[in-house]
Coordinates of C-alpha atoms and ligand atoms in Angstrom, one line a residue:
M1 CA -20.3 -4.3 20.5
A2 CA -20.9 -5.0 16.6
T3 CA -19.7 -8.9 15.4
A4 CA -16.1 -8.3 13.3
T5 CA -17.2 -9.2 9.6
R6 CA -16.6 -13.6 8.8
Y7 CA -14.3 -14.1 5.5
E8 CA -13.3 -17.2 3.4
N9 CA -10.6 -19.4 1.4
F10 CA -11.1 -18.5 -1.9
I11 CA -11.0 -21.5 -3.7
G12 CA -12.4 -22.5 -7.8
G13 CA -14.3 -19.3 -8.0
E14 CA -15.9 -20.4 -4.8
W15 CA -16.1 -18.6 -0.9
V16 CA -15.3 -21.5 0.4
A17 CA -15.0 -22.2 4.4
P18 CA -12.7 -24.1 6.5
S19 CA -12.6 -27.9 7.2
T20 CA -11.5 -26.8 10.4
G21 CA -14.7 -24.4 11.1
T22 CA -12.5 -22.3 13.2
Y23 CA -11.2 -18.6 12.3
A24 CA -9.1 -16.0 13.6
P25 CA -9.5 -12.4 15.1
N26 CA -7.3 -10.1 12.8
R27 CA -7.0 -7.4 15.1
S28 CA -5.1 -4.2 14.0
P29 CA -1.8 -4.1 15.7
A30 CA -2.2 0.3 16.7
N31 CA -5.9 -0.5 18.7
T32 CA -6.6 -4.2 19.7
D33 CA -10.1 -3.5 20.0
D34 CA -10.3 -2.7 16.4
I35 CA -11.1 -6.3 14.5
V36 CA -10.7 -6.3 10.6
G37 CA -12.4 -9.2 10.4
E38 CA -12.8 -13.4 11.2
Y39 CA -10.6 -14.3 8.8
P40 CA -10.4 -19.2 8.0
S41 CA -7.6 -20.4 11.0
S42 CA -7.4 -23.7 6.8
G43 CA -5.3 -27.0 8.0
A44 CA -4.4 -29.5 4.8
K45 CA -7.4 -30.4 3.3
D46 CA -7.4 -27.1 1.8
A47 CA -5.1 -26.4 1.4
Q48 CA -5.3 -30.1 -0.5
A49 CA -8.5 -28.5 -2.2
A50 CA -7.0 -25.1 -3.5
I51 CA -4.1 -27.0 -4.8
A52 CA -6.9 -29.1 -7.1
A53 CA -8.5 -26.1 -8.0
A54 CA -5.3 -25.0 -9.3
K55 CA -4.4 -28.2 -10.8
A56 CA -7.9 -28.0 -12.8
A57 CA -8.0 -24.6 -13.7
F58 CA -4.4 -24.5 -15.5
P59 CA -5.2 -26.9 -19.0
E60 CA -7.0 -23.8 -19.9
W61 CA -5.9 -21.0 -18.6
S62 CA -2.1 -22.1 -20.1
A63 CA -3.9 -22.7 -23.2
M64 CA -5.4 -18.7 -23.0
P65 CA -2.6 -17.0 -24.9
G66 CA -0.7 -14.3 -23.2
P67 CA -2.1 -11.4 -24.6
A68 CA -5.9 -12.5 -23.4
R69 CA -4.4 -13.0 -20.3
G70 CA -3.1 -10.3 -19.4
R71 CA -6.1 -8.5 -20.5
I72 CA -8.2 -10.1 -16.9
L73 CA -5.2 -8.7 -15.1
W74 CA -5.4 -5.2 -17.0
K75 CA -9.3 -5.4 -16.5
A76 CA -7.9 -5.6 -11.8
V77 CA -5.8 -2.5 -12.3
D78 CA -8.5 -1.1 -13.1
I79 CA -10.5 -2.4 -10.6
F80 CA -8.4 -2.1 -7.9
R81 CA -7.8 1.4 -8.6
Q82 CA -11.2 2.3 -8.0
R83 CA -11.2 0.3 -4.9
L84 CA -7.5 2.1 -4.0
D85 CA -8.4 3.7 -0.8
E86 CA -11.0 0.9 0.4
I87 CA -7.8 -2.1 -0.1
A88 CA -4.9 1.3 2.1
R89 CA -7.6 1.1 4.2
T90 CA -7.4 -3.3 5.8
L91 CA -4.2 -2.7 5.2
C92 CA -3.2 -0.1 7.6
R93 CA -5.4 -1.0 9.6
E94 CA -4.2 -5.0 10.3
E95 CA -0.4 -3.8 9.7
G96 CA -0.6 -0.8 10.5
K97 CA 1.9 1.6 8.4
T98 CA -0.1 5.1 7.8
F99 CA -2.2 5.7 5.4
A100 CA -0.6 7.5 3.6
E101 CA 2.1 4.3 3.0
A102 CA -0.7 2.4 2.6
K103 CA -1.8 4.0 -0.6
G104 CA 1.2 3.9 -1.5
E105 CA 1.8 0.6 -1.3
V106 CA -1.0 -0.6 -3.3
N107 CA 0.4 1.5 -6.0
K108 CA 2.7 -0.2 -6.0
G109 CA 1.2 -3.1 -6.6
I110 CA -1.4 -2.0 -9.6
A111 CA 1.6 -1.4 -10.9
L112 CA 3.2 -4.5 -11.0
F113 CA -0.5 -5.4 -12.4
E114 CA 0.0 -3.2 -14.5
F115 CA 3.8 -3.4 -15.6
Y116 CA 2.6 -7.8 -16.4
S117 CA -0.4 -6.8 -17.7
G118 CA 1.9 -6.0 -21.2
E119 CA 4.5 -8.6 -20.7
G120 CA 1.2 -10.7 -21.8
F121 CA 2.2 -10.2 -25.7
R122 CA 6.1 -11.0 -24.5
I123 CA 6.3 -14.6 -23.0
H124 CA 9.5 -15.1 -25.5
G125 CA 12.1 -17.1 -26.3
K126 CA 15.6 -16.6 -28.4
T127 CA 15.8 -18.0 -31.5
L128 CA 19.6 -19.3 -32.1
P129 CA 21.2 -20.8 -35.5
S130 CA 22.2 -24.4 -35.9
E131 CA 25.3 -25.8 -36.6
T132 CA 23.3 -27.6 -39.1
K133 CA 21.7 -26.5 -42.2
S134 CA 18.1 -26.8 -42.8
Q135 CA 17.0 -26.9 -39.3
F136 CA 15.4 -24.2 -37.4
T137 CA 16.7 -24.4 -33.8
Y138 CA 14.6 -21.6 -31.1
T139 CA 13.6 -21.3 -27.1
I140 CA 9.7 -21.0 -25.9
R141 CA 9.2 -20.5 -22.5
Q142 CA 5.7 -22.4 -20.8
P143 CA 4.5 -21.7 -17.7
Y144 CA 4.6 -24.6 -15.0
G145 CA 1.7 -26.2 -13.5
V146 CA 0.1 -25.1 -10.4
V147 CA 2.6 -22.2 -8.5
A148 CA 2.3 -21.2 -4.4
L149 CA 3.1 -18.1 -2.9
I150 CA 3.2 -17.6 0.3
T151 CA 4.4 -13.8 1.5
P152 CA 5.4 -12.1 4.7
W153 CA 2.7 -9.1 6.4
N154 CA 5.1 -6.0 6.1
F155 CA 4.3 -5.7 2.2
P156 CA 0.4 -7.3 2.3
F157 CA -0.3 -5.7 -1.3
A158 CA 2.3 -4.6 -3.2
I159 CA 4.5 -9.2 -2.5
P160 CA 1.7 -10.6 -3.5
A161 CA 1.7 -8.9 -6.6
W162 CA 4.5 -9.1 -7.9
K163 CA 4.5 -12.4 -6.8
S164 CA 0.9 -13.9 -8.7
A165 CA 1.0 -11.2 -11.5
P166 CA 4.2 -12.8 -13.4
A167 CA 3.2 -16.6 -12.2
L168 CA -0.1 -15.6 -13.4
V169 CA 0.5 -13.4 -16.4
T170 CA 2.6 -17.0 -18.0
G171 CA 0.1 -19.4 -17.5
N172 CA 0.1 -20.7 -14.6
C173 CA -1.8 -21.6 -11.3
V174 CA -1.4 -20.0 -8.9
V175 CA -2.8 -21.1 -4.3
M176 CA -1.8 -18.1 -2.3
K177 CA -1.3 -18.0 1.4
P178 CA -1.0 -14.9 2.7
A179 CA 1.4 -14.4 6.9
S180 CA -1.4 -14.5 9.5
N181 CA -0.9 -11.3 11.0
T182 CA -2.9 -9.3 7.4
P183 CA -5.3 -11.7 5.1
G184 CA -7.4 -8.8 5.3
T185 CA -5.5 -7.5 2.0
A186 CA -5.0 -10.9 0.6
T187 CA -8.5 -11.9 0.5
L188 CA -9.3 -8.3 -1.1
I189 CA -7.0 -9.0 -4.1
A190 CA -8.9 -13.1 -4.4
E191 CA -11.9 -10.4 -4.5
V192 CA -10.6 -8.2 -7.3
L193 CA -9.9 -10.6 -9.3
Q194 CA -12.7 -12.8 -9.2
Q195 CA -13.8 -9.5 -10.4
A196 CA -11.9 -8.7 -12.8
G197 CA -13.4 -12.5 -14.7
L198 CA -10.0 -14.4 -13.9
P199 CA -11.7 -17.9 -14.9
K200 CA -12.1 -20.3 -11.8
G201 CA -9.3 -22.4 -9.9
V202 CA -6.5 -19.9 -11.7
F203 CA -6.2 -17.6 -8.4
N204 CA -6.8 -19.6 -4.4
L205 CA -5.8 -18.0 -1.3
V206 CA -6.2 -20.0 1.4
T207 CA -5.4 -19.1 4.8
G208 CA -4.1 -20.3 8.4
P209 CA -0.7 -21.2 9.8
G210 CA 2.4 -21.5 8.2
G211 CA 2.6 -24.6 9.7
A212 CA -0.3 -26.9 8.9
V213 CA -1.6 -24.8 5.2
G214 CA 2.3 -24.5 3.8
N215 CA 3.7 -27.0 4.7
T216 CA 1.4 -28.8 2.6
L217 CA 1.9 -26.1 -0.4
V218 CA 5.8 -27.5 -0.3
D219 CA 5.2 -31.0 0.3
S220 CA 2.5 -31.8 -2.6
P221 CA 4.0 -32.8 -5.7
E222 CA 1.6 -31.0 -7.9
V223 CA 3.7 -28.1 -6.4
K224 CA 6.3 -27.3 -8.9
V225 CA 7.3 -23.7 -7.8
I226 CA 7.2 -22.0 -4.8
S227 CA 8.2 -18.5 -4.5
F228 CA 8.8 -17.3 -1.1
T229 CA 9.6 -13.8 1.2
G230 CA 9.5 -14.3 4.9
S231 CA 12.7 -15.2 6.7
N232 CA 15.5 -16.3 6.9
D233 CA 14.8 -19.7 9.4
I234 CA 11.6 -20.5 7.4
G235 CA 13.2 -19.4 4.4
I236 CA 16.1 -22.0 4.3
A237 CA 13.8 -24.9 6.0
L238 CA 11.3 -24.2 3.6
N239 CA 13.9 -24.6 0.3
V240 CA 15.2 -27.5 2.0
R241 CA 12.0 -29.6 2.1
A242 CA 11.1 -28.4 -1.2
A243 CA 14.5 -29.4 -2.3
K244 CA 13.4 -33.1 -1.2
R245 CA 11.1 -33.8 -4.0
G246 CA 12.9 -31.4 -6.6
A247 CA 10.5 -28.2 -6.8
K248 CA 12.1 -25.2 -7.7
V249 CA 11.6 -22.8 -4.8
T250 CA 13.2 -18.5 -4.8
A251 CA 13.8 -17.4 -1.2
E252 CA 14.0 -13.3 -0.6
M253 CA 14.3 -12.9 3.3
G254 CA 15.3 -10.5 5.2
G255 CA 17.8 -7.3 5.4
K256 CA 19.7 -5.3 7.5
N257 CA 20.5 -2.5 5.8
P258 CA 23.4 0.2 5.5
V259 CA 23.7 3.7 4.4
V260 CA 27.6 5.0 3.9
V261 CA 27.9 9.1 4.7
L262 CA 30.9 10.6 3.5
D263 CA 32.3 13.6 4.2
D264 CA 31.5 15.4 1.2
A265 CA 28.0 13.9 0.7
D266 CA 25.0 16.9 0.4
L267 CA 23.6 16.8 3.9
D268 CA 20.2 17.8 2.8
L269 CA 19.5 14.8 0.6
A270 CA 21.2 12.9 2.7
I271 CA 19.2 13.5 6.6
P272 CA 14.7 13.0 5.1
G273 CA 17.2 9.6 3.1
I274 CA 17.7 8.5 6.3
L275 CA 15.0 9.2 8.7
N276 CA 12.6 7.5 5.8
G277 CA 14.2 4.4 5.0
A278 CA 15.1 3.5 9.0
Y279 CA 11.3 5.1 10.0
G280 CA 9.3 4.4 7.2
S281 CA 7.2 1.8 7.3
T282 CA 8.1 1.3 11.0
G283 CA 11.1 0.2 9.6
Q284 CA 9.2 -2.9 9.0
R285 CA 10.9 -2.2 5.3
C286 CA 12.9 -5.1 3.5
T287 CA 15.4 -2.8 2.4
A288 CA 15.1 -0.2 5.9
T289 CA 18.1 1.2 6.0
S290 CA 19.5 0.2 10.0
R291 CA 23.4 0.6 9.7
V292 CA 24.3 4.7 9.4
V293 CA 28.0 4.4 8.3
V294 CA 28.7 7.7 8.8
Q295 CA 32.6 9.3 8.0
R296 CA 34.5 11.6 10.8
G297 CA 34.1 14.8 9.2
V298 CA 30.1 14.6 9.1
A299 CA 29.4 12.6 11.7
A300 CA 28.3 14.8 14.7
K301 CA 26.1 16.7 12.0
V302 CA 25.2 13.4 11.3
I303 CA 24.2 12.5 14.3
E304 CA 22.9 15.6 15.9
A305 CA 20.4 15.7 12.6
L306 CA 18.6 12.4 13.7
V307 CA 18.3 12.4 16.0
A308 CA 16.4 15.7 16.1
G309 CA 14.5 13.6 12.9
A310 CA 13.6 10.8 15.3
K311 CA 12.5 13.3 18.2
K312 CA 10.0 15.0 16.0
L313 CA 8.4 12.2 14.5
K314 CA 4.8 11.5 16.1
V315 CA 4.4 8.2 16.4
G316 CA 0.3 6.6 16.4
N317 CA -2.4 4.9 14.7
G318 CA -1.5 5.1 11.2
L319 CA -5.8 5.9 10.4
E320 CA -5.4 9.5 11.7
A321 CA -3.9 12.0 9.8
G322 CA -0.6 13.7 10.9
I323 CA 0.4 10.3 11.9
D324 CA 4.2 9.9 10.2
M325 CA 5.1 6.3 11.8
G326 CA 3.1 2.9 12.7
P327 CA 3.2 1.3 15.7
A328 CA 4.9 -2.5 15.3
V329 CA 2.8 -5.4 13.9
D330 CA 2.4 -7.8 16.9
E331 CA 3.5 -8.0 20.6
S332 CA 6.7 -10.5 19.8
Q333 CA 7.1 -7.6 17.1
L334 CA 7.7 -4.8 19.8
K335 CA 9.9 -7.5 21.6
T336 CA 12.3 -8.5 18.9
D337 CA 12.5 -4.4 18.5
T338 CA 12.5 -3.7 22.8
D339 CA 15.0 -6.9 23.5
Y340 CA 18.1 -5.2 21.0
I341 CA 17.9 -2.4 22.6
E342 CA 18.8 -3.7 25.4
I343 CA 21.1 -5.9 23.5
G344 CA 22.6 -2.9 22.1
K345 CA 23.7 -1.5 25.2
S346 CA 24.8 -4.4 26.7
E347 CA 27.0 -4.6 24.0
G348 CA 28.3 -1.6 24.6
A349 CA 26.8 1.0 21.5
K350 CA 25.3 4.7 22.9
L351 CA 21.7 4.8 22.8
L352 CA 20.7 8.2 22.2
T353 CA 17.3 8.8 22.4
G354 CA 14.0 6.1 21.6
G355 CA 13.9 2.6 22.6
R356 CA 10.9 2.9 25.3
R357 CA 7.1 1.0 24.3
L358 CA 4.9 3.8 24.1
T359 CA 1.5 3.3 26.1
D360 CA 0.1 6.8 26.8
G361 CA -4.1 7.4 26.1
S362 CA -4.9 5.8 23.6
L363 CA -1.4 4.5 22.3
A364 CA -1.6 1.5 25.4
K365 CA -4.3 -0.1 22.9
G366 CA -1.2 -1.0 19.7
F367 CA 2.4 -1.9 19.9
F368 CA 4.1 1.6 20.0
F369 CA 7.5 1.5 19.9
E370 CA 10.0 4.9 20.4
P371 CA 12.3 5.6 16.8
A372 CA 15.6 5.1 17.9
V373 CA 18.8 6.5 17.6
F374 CA 22.8 4.3 18.6
T375 CA 25.8 5.4 18.2
G376 CA 28.9 3.5 18.8
V377 CA 27.8 0.3 16.9
K378 CA 31.4 -1.3 15.8
P379 CA 30.8 -4.2 12.7
G380 CA 30.7 -7.2 15.1
M381 CA 28.3 -6.1 17.1
R382 CA 24.8 -7.8 17.1
L383 CA 23.4 -4.8 17.1
H384 CA 25.4 -4.2 13.4
Q385 CA 25.0 -8.5 12.8
E386 CA 21.8 -9.1 12.9
E387 CA 18.0 -8.1 11.3
I388 CA 16.1 -6.3 14.3
F389 CA 13.0 -5.0 11.2
G390 CA 11.8 -2.4 13.7
P391 CA 13.3 2.1 14.0
V392 CA 16.7 1.3 15.6
I393 CA 19.1 2.8 13.4
S394 CA 22.6 1.8 14.5
V395 CA 25.7 4.5 13.7
V396 CA 29.4 3.1 13.0
E397 CA 31.6 5.3 12.9
V398 CA 34.7 5.6 9.5
G399 CA 37.6 7.6 8.4
D400 CA 37.8 7.3 4.7
F401 CA 35.7 5.4 1.8
E402 CA 37.3 1.7 2.3
E403 CA 36.7 1.5 6.3
A404 CA 33.0 2.1 5.3
L405 CA 32.8 -0.2 2.4
H406 CA 34.2 -3.1 4.5
A407 CA 31.5 -1.9 7.3
A408 CA 28.8 -1.5 5.1
N409 CA 30.2 -4.9 3.8
H410 CA 30.1 -7.1 7.0
I411 CA 27.0 -8.9 7.0
D412 CA 26.1 -11.5 5.9
F413 CA 23.1 -10.0 4.4
G414 CA 22.8 -9.1 0.7
L415 CA 19.8 -6.5 -0.1
S416 CA 20.1 -2.8 -0.6
A417 CA 23.2 -0.2 0.0
S418 CA 23.4 3.2 0.0
L419 CA 25.8 5.5 -0.4
Y420 CA 25.6 9.4 -0.3
T421 CA 28.5 11.5 -1.7
R422 CA 29.4 13.9 -5.2
D423 CA 32.7 12.2 -6.1
A424 CA 31.6 10.2 -9.2
N425 CA 34.8 7.7 -8.6
L426 CA 33.6 6.5 -5.2
A427 CA 30.3 6.3 -6.8
M428 CA 31.0 3.9 -9.4
K429 CA 33.2 1.9 -7.0
F430 CA 30.6 1.9 -4.6
V431 CA 28.2 -0.2 -7.8
E432 CA 31.3 -2.6 -7.9
R433 CA 32.4 -3.5 -5.2
S434 CA 28.9 -4.0 -3.1
E435 CA 27.6 -6.9 -1.7
V436 CA 24.2 -6.2 -2.3
G437 CA 21.1 -7.2 -5.8
M438 CA 20.6 -3.3 -5.3
V439 CA 22.5 -0.2 -4.7
H440 CA 21.3 4.1 -3.9
I441 CA 23.6 6.4 -4.9
N442 CA 22.0 9.5 -3.1
N443 CA 18.7 8.3 -2.7
P444 CA 17.7 6.0 0.6
T445 CA 17.7 2.6 0.7
V446 CA 14.0 1.5 0.0
G447 CA 12.1 1.5 -3.1
G448 CA 11.8 -0.1 -6.0
E449 CA 9.7 -0.1 -9.8
A450 CA 8.3 -2.4 -11.6
Q451 CA 10.7 -3.0 -14.8
L452 CA 13.0 -4.0 -12.2
P453 CA 14.9 -6.7 -11.1
F454 CA 14.5 -6.6 -7.2
G455 CA 16.2 -9.4 -5.3
G456 CA 18.9 -10.2 -2.4
W457 CA 22.7 -11.2 -2.7
K458 CA 24.3 -13.2 0.5
S459 CA 21.8 -15.0 2.5
T460 CA 19.2 -12.7 2.0
G461 CA 18.2 -14.3 -1.1
V462 CA 18.0 -17.5 -3.1
G463 CA 16.5 -18.3 -6.2
E464 CA 15.8 -15.7 -9.0
R465 CA 14.6 -12.4 -9.1
E466 CA 11.9 -10.8 -8.2
M467 CA 9.4 -8.6 -10.5
A468 CA 10.4 -7.2 -14.1
E469 CA 11.6 -9.5 -17.7
E470 CA 13.4 -12.0 -14.8
G471 CA 10.2 -12.3 -12.7
G472 CA 8.2 -13.8 -14.6
E473 CA 11.0 -15.8 -16.0
F474 CA 11.2 -17.4 -13.1
F475 CA 7.3 -18.8 -13.7
T476 CA 8.5 -20.5 -17.5
Q477 CA 10.7 -23.2 -18.1
L478 CA 12.0 -23.5 -21.3
K479 CA 11.8 -26.0 -23.4
T480 CA 14.2 -26.1 -27.3
V481 CA 12.8 -26.7 -30.3
F482 CA 15.2 -28.0 -33.0
F483 CA 12.9 -28.4 -36.3
D484 CA 14.5 -29.5 -39.4
Y485 CA 12.8 -28.8 -42.4
T486 CA 15.4 -30.7 -45.8
G487 CA 13.4 -33.9 -45.5
A488 CA 16.5 -36.0 -44.7
V489 CA 17.4 -38.7 -42.9
R490 CA 19.2 -37.0 -39.5
T491 CA 21.4 -38.7 -37.7
S492 CA 23.8 -36.8 -34.4
K493 CA 26.8 -38.7 -32.5
M494 CA 26.7 -36.2 -29.8
Y495 CA 24.5 -36.3 -26.9
Ligands
NAP1 P1 7.8 -15.5 8.0 O1 7.5 -15.1 10.1 O2 9.3 -16.2 7.5 O3 6.5 -15.4 7.8 C1 7.0 -15.6 5.8 C2 5.8 -16.4 5.2 O4 6.0 -17.5 5.1 C3 4.2 -16.8 6.6 O5 2.9 -16.4 5.5 C4 4.4 -17.5 7.0 O6 3.2 -18.3 7.4 C5 4.9 -18.8 6.6 N1 5.5 -19.8 7.3 C6 5.2 -19.9 8.3 N2 5.5 -20.9 8.9 C7 6.4 -21.7 7.2 C8 6.2 -23.3 7.2 N3 6.5 -23.9 7.8 N4 6.4 -23.5 5.8 C9 6.0 -22.8 5.1 N5 5.1 -21.1 5.5 C10 5.8 -20.9 6.5 O7 7.9 -13.4 7.3 P2 7.3 -12.4 8.5 O8 8.1 -12.3 9.8 O9 6.1 -12.6 8.1 O10 8.5 -11.3 7.9 C11 9.2 -10.8 7.7 C12 10.1 -10.7 6.4 O11 11.1 -11.4 6.0 C13 11.3 -10.2 7.5 O12 13.0 -11.3 8.0 C14 11.9 -9.6 6.2 O13 13.3 -8.3 5.9 C15 11.6 -10.5 5.2 N6 11.6 -9.9 3.7 C16 12.4 -10.1 2.7 C17 11.7 -9.3 0.9 C18 12.7 -9.6 0.3 O14 12.3 -9.3 -0.7 N7 13.8 -9.9 0.9 C19 10.4 -8.3 1.2 C20 9.8 -8.7 2.6 C21 9.9 -8.7 4.0 P3 2.5 -17.6 8.7 O15 2.1 -15.9 8.8 O16 1.5 -18.1 9.3 O17 3.6 -17.5 10.4

């Protein structure tokens, strides 16, 4: 058997072996015999070395004009485009989504680098009139220094892109720790940034367990800002830990997103939108559709179409042509998916299709799961309340718009919500009263664009929005300037 390629950490512009001397095989969830590579199981010392390299690089990088920093990111955009298929293939192999989905994700990440390249020209403050004569008052935005980016496995290219591009262009130096399930795509990002000519130490990558590497980053007094995306348990614990030393944190966490279908909806739009939102990327998107709240007049039609759509999906290795849905990312996620099937049944919901592990032929080597549809779900059930992060739809039937809105909002999460209707008044009410960070009308719950703020309300998000201008602002601190040009002595009784 061919030996797997061994990769290293990227610290101070060099590819460096981990201090632990240990590596972990990165196996494809579609075929555990397929080893994408061996990646460092780093420890605290490696994280500390990366922090030191980032700190050393900060004075020069932060002094470089924003447009010049942006041009280096722009160069990376060109290289990412040239290496698109290679990156998408690694992503597909290590995360499991289909090759087409992987390409879509890489293109999304490239758009983020594109957007933030231009933001190098627009790192702006405000000028405001002073209360005092002949005084120029304004604000400027400046970088923090070393920032830590801790990312999940489900978007191994797009999320590192939407965190690192704004951090870098605003003049910070980065230490990134990707999820242990997906170190390969992150390693390619480091390679491309190196190729693009990013100065040594400005971007550092350390792979390895969340405990050793993650905690070192979170506890280091040199790390001024932490941007985390992942589960609620880890995100909240990380936030508490970082707060003890006063570090700034943004944590984007779980979702359980509803689609509301009213009686007047165009079902030709709604059905494909729900199927794509629920089963695309194997339901492993923070914005995935997992609850369908449907008005009784169209419920039977919608349920029938969802069951037919779920049954039609071809599940398999995303590298193969004709596959609609890949595997769960690992054995533990597969177990979560199957556990929730039992939970749903025990709560009295009715499983109409799916919910089994698939093991026929070559599927036996991966973590494949049959897309599922539950009906008879009530808002109080765990099936309605808890994030599964797998291809499971829970259908709740309601009588009218108010009941639908209540069911949609009756949850701790608040990432995205969608409404299908032809009634503009109800659509506007839904926009106004949905308790989420992102609302879609006649659209699936999924999706985001580089220039639009991304993130959730309620327990989904702590901190600031990501992407867009706001995503860049998060990585900067404001300075207010009072510039007197009278030449006269000034004293103040205020503050
Ligand atoms: P996770 O288990 O919370 O892990 C996220 C990251 O945190 C990984 O890099 C993980 O490393 C690291 N980590 C683990 N323990 C840590 C610690 N003690 N200190 C610091 N870092 C630590 O989440 P996941 O399973 O990768 O991702 C799935 C979750 O992400 C879902 O809940 C999903 O909804 C959420 N998500 C949210 C958004 C959003 O924008 N709201 C977007 C995408 C995903 P290891 O891999 O080594 O454990």
